[in-house]
């Protein structure tokens, strides 16, 4: 009889531990995640024909969303009649630029994560806004902003 009681108590303990973990995870928690990162302002990035405005970034905590560089903002084509698209480029240490396209003649909201899949967290990131001028002309880009964790 004591053996059945011990097995029952062990099963109940495991069940309650699993339920508590599931509840914490559902509420945004994770065992090794640091406090939630805060958003920081990105100044307006602009160059001929392109503007990235209302921008914000944060570095996600290690273990949360891959410890990514998280950015968001509004990408605007400011020369609607030129026939060229706009894009945002973001780079994290050790990798090439990632390109996030906008839409011609429109303003689009972007909310993206950029990270190194082999690392616990990202510590350096660069961002800039550009206008794609086609094959025969070099693209024009805003100044490049560098951010450190």
Short mmCIF file of N, CA and C in Angstrom, two decimals:
data_model
loop_
_atom_site.label_atom_id
_atom_site.label_comp_id
_atom_site.label_asym_id
_atom_site.label_seq_id
_atom_site.Cartn_x
_atom_site.Cartn_y
_atom_site.Cartn_z
N UNK A 1 0.81 -1.20 0.00
CA UNK A 1 0.00 0.00 0.00
C UNK A 1 0.85 1.27 0.00
N UNK A 2 1.96 1.27 0.74
CA UNK A 2 2.83 2.43 0.79
C UNK A 2 3.46 2.73 -0.57
N UNK A 3 3.71 1.65 -1.32
CA UNK A 3 4.30 1.83 -2.64
C UNK A 3 3.33 2.55 -3.57
N UNK A 4 2.06 2.18 -3.56
CA UNK A 4 1.06 2.84 -4.39
C UNK A 4 0.90 4.30 -4.00
N UNK A 5 0.96 4.60 -2.71
CA UNK A 5 0.85 5.97 -2.23
C UNK A 5 2.04 6.80 -2.71
N UNK A 6 3.25 6.24 -2.64
CA UNK A 6 4.45 6.95 -3.08
C UNK A 6 4.39 7.22 -4.58
N UNK A 7 3.98 6.24 -5.38
CA UNK A 7 3.87 6.42 -6.82
C UNK A 7 2.82 7.48 -7.14
N UNK A 8 1.72 7.46 -6.44
CA UNK A 8 0.66 8.47 -6.64
C UNK A 8 1.15 9.87 -6.30
N UNK A 9 1.86 10.01 -5.20
CA UNK A 9 2.39 11.32 -4.80
C UNK A 9 3.41 11.82 -5.82
N UNK A 10 4.25 10.93 -6.31
CA UNK A 10 5.24 11.31 -7.33
C UNK A 10 4.54 11.76 -8.61
N UNK A 11 3.54 11.03 -9.04
CA UNK A 11 2.80 11.38 -10.26
C UNK A 11 2.11 12.74 -10.09
N UNK A 12 1.51 12.98 -8.94
CA UNK A 12 0.85 14.26 -8.69
C UNK A 12 1.86 15.40 -8.69
N UNK A 13 3.03 15.18 -8.10
CA UNK A 13 4.07 16.21 -8.09
C UNK A 13 4.56 16.54 -9.49
N UNK A 14 4.78 15.53 -10.29
CA UNK A 14 5.20 15.76 -11.68
C UNK A 14 4.13 16.49 -12.47
N UNK A 15 2.88 16.11 -12.26
CA UNK A 15 1.78 16.79 -12.95
C UNK A 15 1.72 18.27 -12.58
N UNK A 16 1.81 18.57 -11.30
CA UNK A 16 1.75 19.96 -10.85
C UNK A 16 2.95 20.77 -11.35
N UNK A 17 4.13 20.16 -11.38
CA UNK A 17 5.31 20.85 -11.91
C UNK A 17 5.11 21.18 -13.39
N UNK A 18 4.62 20.22 -14.15
CA UNK A 18 4.37 20.45 -15.57
C UNK A 18 3.30 21.49 -15.80
N UNK A 19 2.24 21.48 -15.00
CA UNK A 19 1.18 22.48 -15.14
C UNK A 19 1.72 23.87 -14.81
N UNK A 20 2.55 23.98 -13.79
CA UNK A 20 3.12 25.28 -13.44
C UNK A 20 4.03 25.81 -14.53
N UNK A 21 4.82 24.94 -15.12
CA UNK A 21 5.70 25.35 -16.23
C UNK A 21 4.88 25.79 -17.43
N UNK A 22 3.84 25.04 -17.76
CA UNK A 22 2.98 25.41 -18.89
C UNK A 22 2.30 26.75 -18.64
N UNK A 23 1.87 27.00 -17.42
CA UNK A 23 1.22 28.27 -17.09
C UNK A 23 2.21 29.42 -17.23
N UNK A 24 3.43 29.25 -16.73
CA UNK A 24 4.45 30.32 -16.81
C UNK A 24 4.81 30.60 -18.27
N UNK A 25 4.96 29.56 -19.08
CA UNK A 25 5.29 29.74 -20.49
C UNK A 25 4.16 30.42 -21.23
N UNK A 26 2.92 30.07 -20.94
CA UNK A 26 1.77 30.69 -21.60
C UNK A 26 1.68 32.17 -21.26
N UNK A 27 2.18 32.56 -20.11
CA UNK A 27 2.14 33.96 -19.71
C UNK A 27 3.41 34.71 -20.11
N UNK A 28 4.19 34.15 -21.04
CA UNK A 28 5.37 34.84 -21.54
C UNK A 28 6.63 34.54 -20.77
N UNK A 29 6.57 33.68 -19.80
CA UNK A 29 7.75 33.37 -19.01
C UNK A 29 8.57 32.26 -19.63
N UNK A 30 9.79 32.14 -19.19
CA UNK A 30 10.68 31.06 -19.59
C UNK A 30 11.71 30.92 -18.50
N UNK A 31 12.20 29.74 -18.29
CA UNK A 31 13.07 29.47 -17.16
C UNK A 31 14.30 30.35 -17.07
N UNK A 32 14.99 30.64 -18.19
CA UNK A 32 16.26 31.36 -18.11
C UNK A 32 16.22 32.72 -18.78
N UNK A 33 15.07 33.27 -19.00
CA UNK A 33 14.96 34.55 -19.70
C UNK A 33 15.08 35.70 -18.71
N UNK A 34 15.90 36.69 -19.09
CA UNK A 34 16.05 37.87 -18.25
C UNK A 34 14.82 38.75 -18.35
N UNK A 35 14.83 39.87 -17.67
CA UNK A 35 13.72 40.80 -17.70
C UNK A 35 13.45 41.27 -19.13
N UNK A 36 12.22 41.64 -19.42
CA UNK A 36 11.84 42.10 -20.74
C UNK A 36 12.65 43.32 -21.14
N UNK A 37 13.14 43.29 -22.37
CA UNK A 37 13.94 44.41 -22.90
C UNK A 37 13.03 45.59 -23.20
N UNK A 38 13.58 46.79 -23.14
CA UNK A 38 12.78 47.98 -23.42
C UNK A 38 13.10 48.53 -24.80
N UNK A 39 12.13 49.22 -25.38
CA UNK A 39 12.27 49.80 -26.72
C UNK A 39 13.04 51.11 -26.65
N UNK A 40 13.87 51.35 -27.69
CA UNK A 40 14.64 52.58 -27.83
C UNK A 40 14.33 53.19 -29.19
N UNK A 41 14.36 54.50 -29.27
CA UNK A 41 14.02 55.22 -30.50
C UNK A 41 15.13 55.12 -31.53
N UNK A 42 14.75 54.91 -32.78
CA UNK A 42 15.66 55.02 -33.92
C UNK A 42 15.33 56.36 -34.57
N UNK A 43 16.31 57.24 -34.75
CA UNK A 43 15.99 58.51 -35.41
C UNK A 43 15.54 58.25 -36.85
N UNK A 44 14.81 59.19 -37.43
CA UNK A 44 14.35 59.04 -38.80
C UNK A 44 15.56 58.87 -39.71
N UNK A 45 15.52 57.82 -40.52
CA UNK A 45 16.57 57.53 -41.49
C UNK A 45 16.04 57.91 -42.86
N UNK A 46 16.74 58.79 -43.58
CA UNK A 46 16.23 59.20 -44.88
C UNK A 46 17.36 59.45 -45.86
N UNK A 47 17.02 59.26 -47.11
CA UNK A 47 17.88 59.55 -48.24
C UNK A 47 16.94 59.84 -49.40
N UNK A 48 17.46 60.25 -50.55
CA UNK A 48 16.59 60.58 -51.66
C UNK A 48 15.62 59.47 -52.00
N UNK A 49 14.32 59.70 -51.80
CA UNK A 49 13.29 58.75 -52.17
C UNK A 49 12.86 57.77 -51.10
N UNK A 50 13.52 57.78 -49.94
CA UNK A 50 13.18 56.81 -48.90
C UNK A 50 13.24 57.47 -47.52
N UNK A 51 12.33 57.00 -46.65
CA UNK A 51 12.34 57.47 -45.26
C UNK A 51 11.88 56.31 -44.37
N UNK A 52 12.63 56.08 -43.28
CA UNK A 52 12.23 55.12 -42.25
C UNK A 52 11.96 55.95 -41.01
N UNK A 53 10.69 55.99 -40.60
CA UNK A 53 10.29 56.86 -39.49
C UNK A 53 9.55 56.07 -38.42
N UNK A 54 9.37 56.70 -37.27
CA UNK A 54 8.71 56.06 -36.12
C UNK A 54 9.39 54.75 -35.75
N UNK A 55 10.71 54.72 -35.87
CA UNK A 55 11.46 53.49 -35.64
C UNK A 55 11.84 53.28 -34.19
N UNK A 56 11.82 52.02 -33.79
CA UNK A 56 12.22 51.60 -32.45
C UNK A 56 12.99 50.29 -32.55
N UNK A 57 13.87 50.05 -31.58
CA UNK A 57 14.60 48.79 -31.53
C UNK A 57 14.76 48.35 -30.08
N UNK A 58 15.02 47.06 -29.93
CA UNK A 58 15.43 46.51 -28.64
C UNK A 58 16.21 45.24 -28.91
N UNK A 59 17.07 44.90 -27.97
CA UNK A 59 17.76 43.63 -28.02
C UNK A 59 16.98 42.69 -27.11
N UNK A 60 16.47 41.61 -27.68
CA UNK A 60 15.73 40.64 -26.88
C UNK A 60 16.67 39.98 -25.88
N UNK A 61 16.12 39.55 -24.76
CA UNK A 61 16.91 38.90 -23.72
C UNK A 61 17.46 37.57 -24.22
N UNK A 62 18.65 37.18 -23.77
CA UNK A 62 19.17 35.86 -24.16
C UNK A 62 18.16 34.78 -23.82
N UNK A 63 17.89 33.92 -24.77
CA UNK A 63 16.91 32.86 -24.56
C UNK A 63 15.51 33.24 -25.00
N UNK A 64 15.25 34.53 -25.25
CA UNK A 64 13.94 34.97 -25.72
C UNK A 64 14.09 35.42 -27.17
N UNK A 65 13.34 34.84 -28.05
CA UNK A 65 13.36 35.21 -29.47
C UNK A 65 14.79 35.22 -30.00
N UNK A 66 15.56 34.23 -29.62
CA UNK A 66 16.94 34.04 -30.08
C UNK A 66 17.89 35.16 -29.64
N UNK A 67 17.51 36.00 -28.68
CA UNK A 67 18.35 37.12 -28.27
C UNK A 67 18.53 38.11 -29.40
N UNK A 68 17.50 38.26 -30.22
CA UNK A 68 17.57 39.00 -31.48
C UNK A 68 17.62 40.51 -31.32
N UNK A 69 18.05 41.17 -32.41
CA UNK A 69 17.87 42.60 -32.59
C UNK A 69 16.47 42.75 -33.17
N UNK A 70 15.58 43.33 -32.41
CA UNK A 70 14.17 43.47 -32.79
C UNK A 70 13.93 44.93 -33.17
N UNK A 71 13.43 45.17 -34.37
CA UNK A 71 13.22 46.53 -34.83
C UNK A 71 11.85 46.66 -35.47
N UNK A 72 11.33 47.88 -35.44
CA UNK A 72 10.04 48.15 -36.08
C UNK A 72 9.97 49.62 -36.46
N UNK A 73 9.11 49.92 -37.43
CA UNK A 73 8.94 51.30 -37.87
C UNK A 73 8.22 51.34 -39.20
N UNK A 74 8.07 52.56 -39.74
CA UNK A 74 7.34 52.78 -40.98
C UNK A 74 8.31 53.12 -42.11
N UNK A 75 8.31 52.31 -43.15
CA UNK A 75 9.17 52.50 -44.32
C UNK A 75 8.34 53.18 -45.40
N UNK A 76 8.80 54.35 -45.85
CA UNK A 76 8.03 55.17 -46.78
C UNK A 76 8.80 55.42 -48.07
N UNK A 77 8.08 55.25 -49.20
CA UNK A 77 8.60 55.66 -50.51
C UNK A 77 8.23 57.12 -50.68
N UNK A 78 9.21 58.02 -50.60
CA UNK A 78 8.92 59.46 -50.64
C UNK A 78 8.97 60.04 -52.05
N UNK A 79 9.38 59.24 -53.04
CA UNK A 79 9.36 59.68 -54.45
C UNK A 79 8.49 58.70 -55.23
N UNK A 80 7.20 58.84 -55.03
CA UNK A 80 6.25 57.86 -55.59
C UNK A 80 6.32 57.74 -57.10
N UNK A 81 6.70 58.80 -57.81
CA UNK A 81 6.69 58.76 -59.26
C UNK A 81 7.97 58.26 -59.90
N UNK A 82 8.99 57.88 -59.12
CA UNK A 82 10.27 57.52 -59.73
C UNK A 82 10.35 56.06 -60.18
N UNK A 83 9.39 55.23 -59.80
CA UNK A 83 9.38 53.83 -60.22
C UNK A 83 10.36 52.93 -59.48
N UNK A 84 10.94 53.41 -58.37
CA UNK A 84 11.91 52.62 -57.62
C UNK A 84 11.33 52.18 -56.28
N UNK A 85 11.72 50.99 -55.86
CA UNK A 85 11.28 50.46 -54.58
C UNK A 85 12.22 50.92 -53.47
N UNK A 86 11.79 50.75 -52.23
CA UNK A 86 12.59 51.11 -51.06
C UNK A 86 12.75 49.87 -50.18
N UNK A 87 13.76 49.90 -49.32
CA UNK A 87 13.99 48.76 -48.43
C UNK A 87 14.79 49.21 -47.21
N UNK A 88 14.74 48.38 -46.18
CA UNK A 88 15.56 48.58 -44.98
C UNK A 88 16.57 47.44 -44.97
N UNK A 89 17.81 47.77 -44.63
CA UNK A 89 18.84 46.75 -44.45
C UNK A 89 19.23 46.71 -42.99
N UNK A 90 19.36 45.49 -42.47
CA UNK A 90 19.76 45.28 -41.08
C UNK A 90 20.83 44.20 -41.07
N UNK A 91 21.83 44.40 -40.25
CA UNK A 91 22.97 43.47 -40.17
C UNK A 91 23.28 43.23 -38.70
N UNK A 92 23.59 41.98 -38.36
CA UNK A 92 24.11 41.67 -37.02
C UNK A 92 25.54 41.15 -37.20
N UNK A 93 26.31 41.22 -36.12
CA UNK A 93 27.74 40.90 -36.22
C UNK A 93 27.98 39.53 -36.84
N UNK A 94 28.95 39.51 -37.77
CA UNK A 94 29.34 38.25 -38.38
C UNK A 94 28.51 37.84 -39.59
N UNK A 95 27.52 38.62 -39.97
CA UNK A 95 26.64 38.24 -41.08
C UNK A 95 26.48 39.38 -42.07
N UNK A 96 26.05 39.05 -43.29
CA UNK A 96 25.77 40.06 -44.30
C UNK A 96 24.47 40.78 -43.99
N UNK A 97 24.19 41.78 -44.79
CA UNK A 97 22.97 42.58 -44.65
C UNK A 97 21.74 41.73 -44.98
N UNK A 98 20.68 41.93 -44.20
CA UNK A 98 19.35 41.37 -44.48
C UNK A 98 18.53 42.48 -45.10
N UNK A 99 17.76 42.16 -46.13
CA UNK A 99 16.98 43.17 -46.84
C UNK A 99 15.49 42.94 -46.58
N UNK A 100 14.79 44.03 -46.21
CA UNK A 100 13.35 43.99 -45.94
C UNK A 100 12.69 45.02 -46.85
N UNK A 101 12.01 44.54 -47.89
CA UNK A 101 11.45 45.42 -48.92
C UNK A 101 10.20 46.15 -48.46
N UNK A 102 10.04 47.35 -49.00
CA UNK A 102 8.82 48.13 -48.82
C UNK A 102 7.94 47.96 -50.05
N UNK A 103 7.09 48.94 -50.31
CA UNK A 103 6.23 48.93 -51.49
C UNK A 103 6.31 50.29 -52.16
N UNK A 104 6.34 50.27 -53.50
CA UNK A 104 6.38 51.52 -54.24
C UNK A 104 5.13 52.33 -53.96
N UNK A 105 5.31 53.62 -53.82
CA UNK A 105 4.23 54.59 -53.64
C UNK A 105 3.47 54.43 -52.33
N UNK A 106 4.01 53.68 -51.35
CA UNK A 106 3.29 53.42 -50.10
C UNK A 106 4.20 53.54 -48.90
N UNK A 107 3.58 53.60 -47.74
CA UNK A 107 4.27 53.49 -46.46
C UNK A 107 3.84 52.16 -45.85
N UNK A 108 4.80 51.34 -45.47
CA UNK A 108 4.48 50.04 -44.87
C UNK A 108 5.12 49.95 -43.49
N UNK A 109 4.43 49.29 -42.57
CA UNK A 109 4.96 49.08 -41.23
C UNK A 109 5.77 47.78 -41.22
N UNK A 110 6.93 47.83 -40.64
CA UNK A 110 7.80 46.66 -40.51
C UNK A 110 8.02 46.36 -39.03
N UNK A 111 8.04 45.08 -38.67
CA UNK A 111 8.33 44.62 -37.31
C UNK A 111 9.08 43.30 -37.47
N UNK A 112 10.40 43.33 -37.30
CA UNK A 112 11.24 42.19 -37.66
C UNK A 112 12.26 41.86 -36.58
N UNK A 113 12.72 40.61 -36.61
CA UNK A 113 13.79 40.12 -35.74
C UNK A 113 14.97 39.72 -36.62
N UNK A 114 16.17 40.11 -36.22
CA UNK A 114 17.39 39.69 -36.92
C UNK A 114 18.33 39.14 -35.85
N UNK A 115 18.86 37.93 -36.10
CA UNK A 115 19.70 37.30 -35.07
C UNK A 115 20.68 36.32 -35.69
N UNK A 116 21.65 35.94 -34.90
CA UNK A 116 22.63 34.91 -35.24
C UNK A 116 22.12 33.61 -34.64
N UNK A 117 21.74 32.67 -35.47
CA UNK A 117 21.18 31.42 -34.98
C UNK A 117 22.15 30.58 -34.18
N UNK A 118 23.44 30.83 -34.33
CA UNK A 118 24.44 30.04 -33.61
C UNK A 118 24.83 30.66 -32.27
N UNK A 119 24.33 31.84 -31.97
CA UNK A 119 24.70 32.53 -30.74
C UNK A 119 23.50 32.64 -29.79
N UNK A 120 23.78 32.80 -28.52
CA UNK A 120 22.71 32.93 -27.53
C UNK A 120 22.02 34.29 -27.64
N UNK A 121 22.76 35.31 -28.03
CA UNK A 121 22.17 36.64 -28.20
C UNK A 121 23.01 37.47 -29.16
N UNK A 122 22.40 38.50 -29.69
CA UNK A 122 23.04 39.44 -30.60
C UNK A 122 23.52 40.64 -29.79
N UNK A 123 24.76 41.09 -30.04
CA UNK A 123 25.25 42.24 -29.28
C UNK A 123 25.55 43.47 -30.13
N UNK A 124 25.68 43.33 -31.44
CA UNK A 124 25.92 44.45 -32.34
C UNK A 124 24.94 44.37 -33.50
N UNK A 125 24.38 45.52 -33.89
CA UNK A 125 23.46 45.56 -35.03
C UNK A 125 23.59 46.90 -35.75
N UNK A 126 23.36 46.86 -37.05
CA UNK A 126 23.40 48.06 -37.90
C UNK A 126 22.11 48.11 -38.70
N UNK A 127 21.62 49.34 -38.97
CA UNK A 127 20.38 49.51 -39.72
C UNK A 127 20.48 50.74 -40.61
N UNK A 128 19.89 50.66 -41.80
CA UNK A 128 19.84 51.79 -42.73
C UNK A 128 18.66 51.61 -43.67
N UNK A 129 18.20 52.73 -44.26
CA UNK A 129 17.10 52.72 -45.22
C UNK A 129 17.66 53.07 -46.60
N UNK A 130 17.18 52.39 -47.64
CA UNK A 130 17.73 52.57 -48.99
C UNK A 130 16.64 52.63 -50.05
N UNK A 131 17.02 53.21 -51.19
CA UNK A 131 16.16 53.20 -52.38
C UNK A 131 16.87 52.38 -53.45
N UNK A 132 16.17 51.41 -54.00
CA UNK A 132 16.69 50.54 -55.05
C UNK A 132 16.56 51.27 -56.38
N UNK A 133 17.69 51.65 -56.95
CA UNK A 133 17.66 52.43 -58.20
C UNK A 133 17.88 51.58 -59.43
N UNK A 134 17.82 50.26 -59.31
CA UNK A 134 17.95 49.40 -60.48
C UNK A 134 19.39 48.95 -60.72
N UNK A 135 19.60 48.29 -61.86
CA UNK A 135 20.90 47.69 -62.17
C UNK A 135 21.96 48.70 -62.58
N UNK A 136 21.55 49.78 -63.20
CA UNK A 136 22.51 50.69 -63.79
C UNK A 136 22.97 51.81 -62.86
N UNK A 137 22.27 52.02 -61.76
CA UNK A 137 22.61 53.08 -60.82
C UNK A 137 22.80 52.49 -59.43
N UNK A 138 23.78 52.98 -58.69
CA UNK A 138 23.93 52.48 -57.32
C UNK A 138 22.75 52.92 -56.45
N UNK A 139 22.37 52.07 -55.52
CA UNK A 139 21.30 52.42 -54.58
C UNK A 139 21.78 53.56 -53.69
N UNK A 140 20.84 54.38 -53.25
CA UNK A 140 21.22 55.41 -52.28
C UNK A 140 20.62 55.04 -50.92
N UNK A 141 21.44 55.19 -49.88
CA UNK A 141 21.05 54.77 -48.53
C UNK A 141 21.26 55.91 -47.53
N UNK A 142 20.51 55.84 -46.46
CA UNK A 142 20.68 56.79 -45.35
C UNK A 142 21.99 56.48 -44.63
N UNK A 143 22.30 57.29 -43.64
CA UNK A 143 23.43 56.96 -42.79
C UNK A 143 23.12 55.63 -42.10
N UNK A 144 24.16 54.90 -41.77
CA UNK A 144 24.00 53.62 -41.09
C UNK A 144 24.11 53.84 -39.59
N UNK A 145 23.11 53.40 -38.85
CA UNK A 145 23.13 53.51 -37.39
C UNK A 145 23.61 52.19 -36.79
N UNK A 146 24.51 52.29 -35.80
CA UNK A 146 25.06 51.13 -35.13
C UNK A 146 24.55 51.11 -33.69
N UNK A 147 24.08 49.95 -33.24
CA UNK A 147 23.59 49.81 -31.88
C UNK A 147 24.27 48.63 -31.21
N UNK A 148 24.60 48.81 -29.92
CA UNK A 148 25.22 47.76 -29.12
C UNK A 148 24.31 47.41 -27.96
N UNK A 149 24.33 46.15 -27.60
CA UNK A 149 23.54 45.67 -26.45
C UNK A 149 23.99 46.40 -25.20
#
